[in-house]
């Protein structure tokens, strides 16, 4: 495993190696023993998680999901039906 692969795995599995699949964990631990870059990647991921989880909880405004769903429904009703998709020439000649 190289540092680029390690970065990809940290991005996908997180900074807690105990949560990684065992087969990957062994290679990651071996890389960490001799790679300053890999240790830096792991440290940055841990700091990022700490930053994201230590701040105040942000909640969406009440009713936001319902408003989004309503807008999506409106968008669907504005689309032409498949019978309306025929070219004007074909419809005129029918």
CSV table of C-alpha atoms in Angstrom, one decimal:
chain,number,residue,atom,x,y,z
A,1,UNK,CA,0.0,0.0,0.0
A,2,UNK,CA,1.3,3.5,-0.8
A,3,UNK,CA,0.3,6.9,0.5
A,4,UNK,CA,-2.2,7.6,-2.3
A,5,UNK,CA,-4.0,4.3,-1.6
A,6,UNK,CA,-3.9,5.0,2.1
A,7,UNK,CA,-5.5,8.4,1.6
A,8,UNK,CA,-8.3,6.9,-0.5
A,9,UNK,CA,-8.9,4.3,2.3
A,10,UNK,CA,-8.9,6.9,5.0
A,11,UNK,CA,-11.4,8.9,2.9
A,12,UNK,CA,-13.7,5.8,2.5
A,13,UNK,CA,-13.3,4.1,5.9
A,14,UNK,CA,-12.3,6.9,8.3
A,15,UNK,CA,-9.4,7.5,10.6
A,16,UNK,CA,-10.2,4.7,13.0
A,17,UNK,CA,-8.3,1.7,11.7
A,18,UNK,CA,-10.1,-0.6,14.1
A,19,UNK,CA,-13.2,0.0,11.9
A,20,UNK,CA,-11.4,-1.0,8.7
A,21,UNK,CA,-11.6,-4.5,7.1
A,22,UNK,CA,-8.9,-6.6,8.7
A,23,UNK,CA,-7.1,-7.3,5.4
A,24,UNK,CA,-6.6,-3.6,4.8
A,25,UNK,CA,-5.8,-2.7,8.4
A,26,UNK,CA,-2.7,-4.8,8.5
A,27,UNK,CA,-1.2,-3.1,5.4
A,28,UNK,CA,-2.2,0.3,6.7
A,29,UNK,CA,-0.5,-0.3,10.1
A,30,UNK,CA,2.6,-1.5,8.3
A,31,UNK,CA,2.6,1.7,6.2
A,32,UNK,CA,2.1,3.9,9.3
A,33,UNK,CA,5.2,2.4,10.9
A,34,UNK,CA,7.5,4.0,8.4
A,35,UNK,CA,5.6,6.7,6.5
A,36,UNK,CA,5.5,10.2,7.9
A,37,UNK,CA,3.1,11.1,5.1
A,38,UNK,CA,0.6,8.3,6.1
A,39,UNK,CA,0.7,9.5,9.7
A,40,UNK,CA,0.0,13.0,8.6
A,41,UNK,CA,-3.0,11.8,6.5
A,42,UNK,CA,-4.4,10.0,9.5
A,43,UNK,CA,-3.8,12.9,11.8
A,44,UNK,CA,-5.5,15.3,9.4
A,45,UNK,CA,-8.5,13.0,9.2
A,46,UNK,CA,-8.8,12.8,13.0
A,47,UNK,CA,-8.5,16.6,13.3
A,48,UNK,CA,-11.2,17.1,10.6
A,49,UNK,CA,-13.6,14.7,12.4
A,50,UNK,CA,-12.9,16.4,15.7
A,51,UNK,CA,-13.6,19.8,14.2
A,52,UNK,CA,-16.8,18.6,12.5
A,53,UNK,CA,-18.2,16.9,15.6
A,54,UNK,CA,-17.2,19.4,18.2
A,55,UNK,CA,-19.2,22.4,17.0
A,56,UNK,CA,-22.8,23.3,17.5
A,57,UNK,CA,-25.3,21.0,15.9
A,58,UNK,CA,-26.8,22.6,12.8
A,59,UNK,CA,-30.4,21.6,12.0
A,60,UNK,CA,-32.4,22.3,8.8
A,61,UNK,CA,-35.3,24.8,9.2
A,62,UNK,CA,-38.6,23.2,10.0
A,63,UNK,CA,-40.5,22.1,6.9
A,64,UNK,CA,-37.5,22.2,4.6
A,65,UNK,CA,-37.8,18.6,3.5
A,66,UNK,CA,-41.5,19.1,2.7
A,67,UNK,CA,-40.8,22.3,0.7
A,68,UNK,CA,-38.1,20.5,-1.3
A,69,UNK,CA,-40.4,17.5,-2.0
A,70,UNK,CA,-43.2,19.9,-3.0
A,71,UNK,CA,-40.9,21.7,-5.5
A,72,UNK,CA,-39.8,18.4,-6.9
A,73,UNK,CA,-43.4,17.3,-7.4
A,74,UNK,CA,-44.1,20.7,-9.1
A,75,UNK,CA,-41.2,20.1,-11.4
A,76,UNK,CA,-42.5,16.7,-12.4
A,77,UNK,CA,-45.9,18.1,-13.3
A,78,UNK,CA,-44.3,20.7,-15.5
A,79,UNK,CA,-42.6,18.1,-17.7
A,80,UNK,CA,-44.3,17.2,-21.0
A,81,UNK,CA,-45.9,13.8,-21.1
A,82,UNK,CA,-44.3,11.2,-23.5
A,83,UNK,CA,-47.2,11.8,-26.0
A,84,UNK,CA,-46.3,15.5,-26.0
A,85,UNK,CA,-42.7,14.7,-26.9
A,86,UNK,CA,-43.4,14.0,-30.5
A,87,UNK,CA,-42.3,16.6,-32.9
A,88,UNK,CA,-44.8,19.3,-33.8
A,89,UNK,CA,-44.7,18.2,-37.5
A,90,UNK,CA,-45.7,14.6,-36.5
A,91,UNK,CA,-48.6,15.9,-34.3
A,92,UNK,CA,-49.8,18.3,-37.0
A,93,UNK,CA,-49.8,15.6,-39.6
A,94,UNK,CA,-51.7,13.1,-37.5
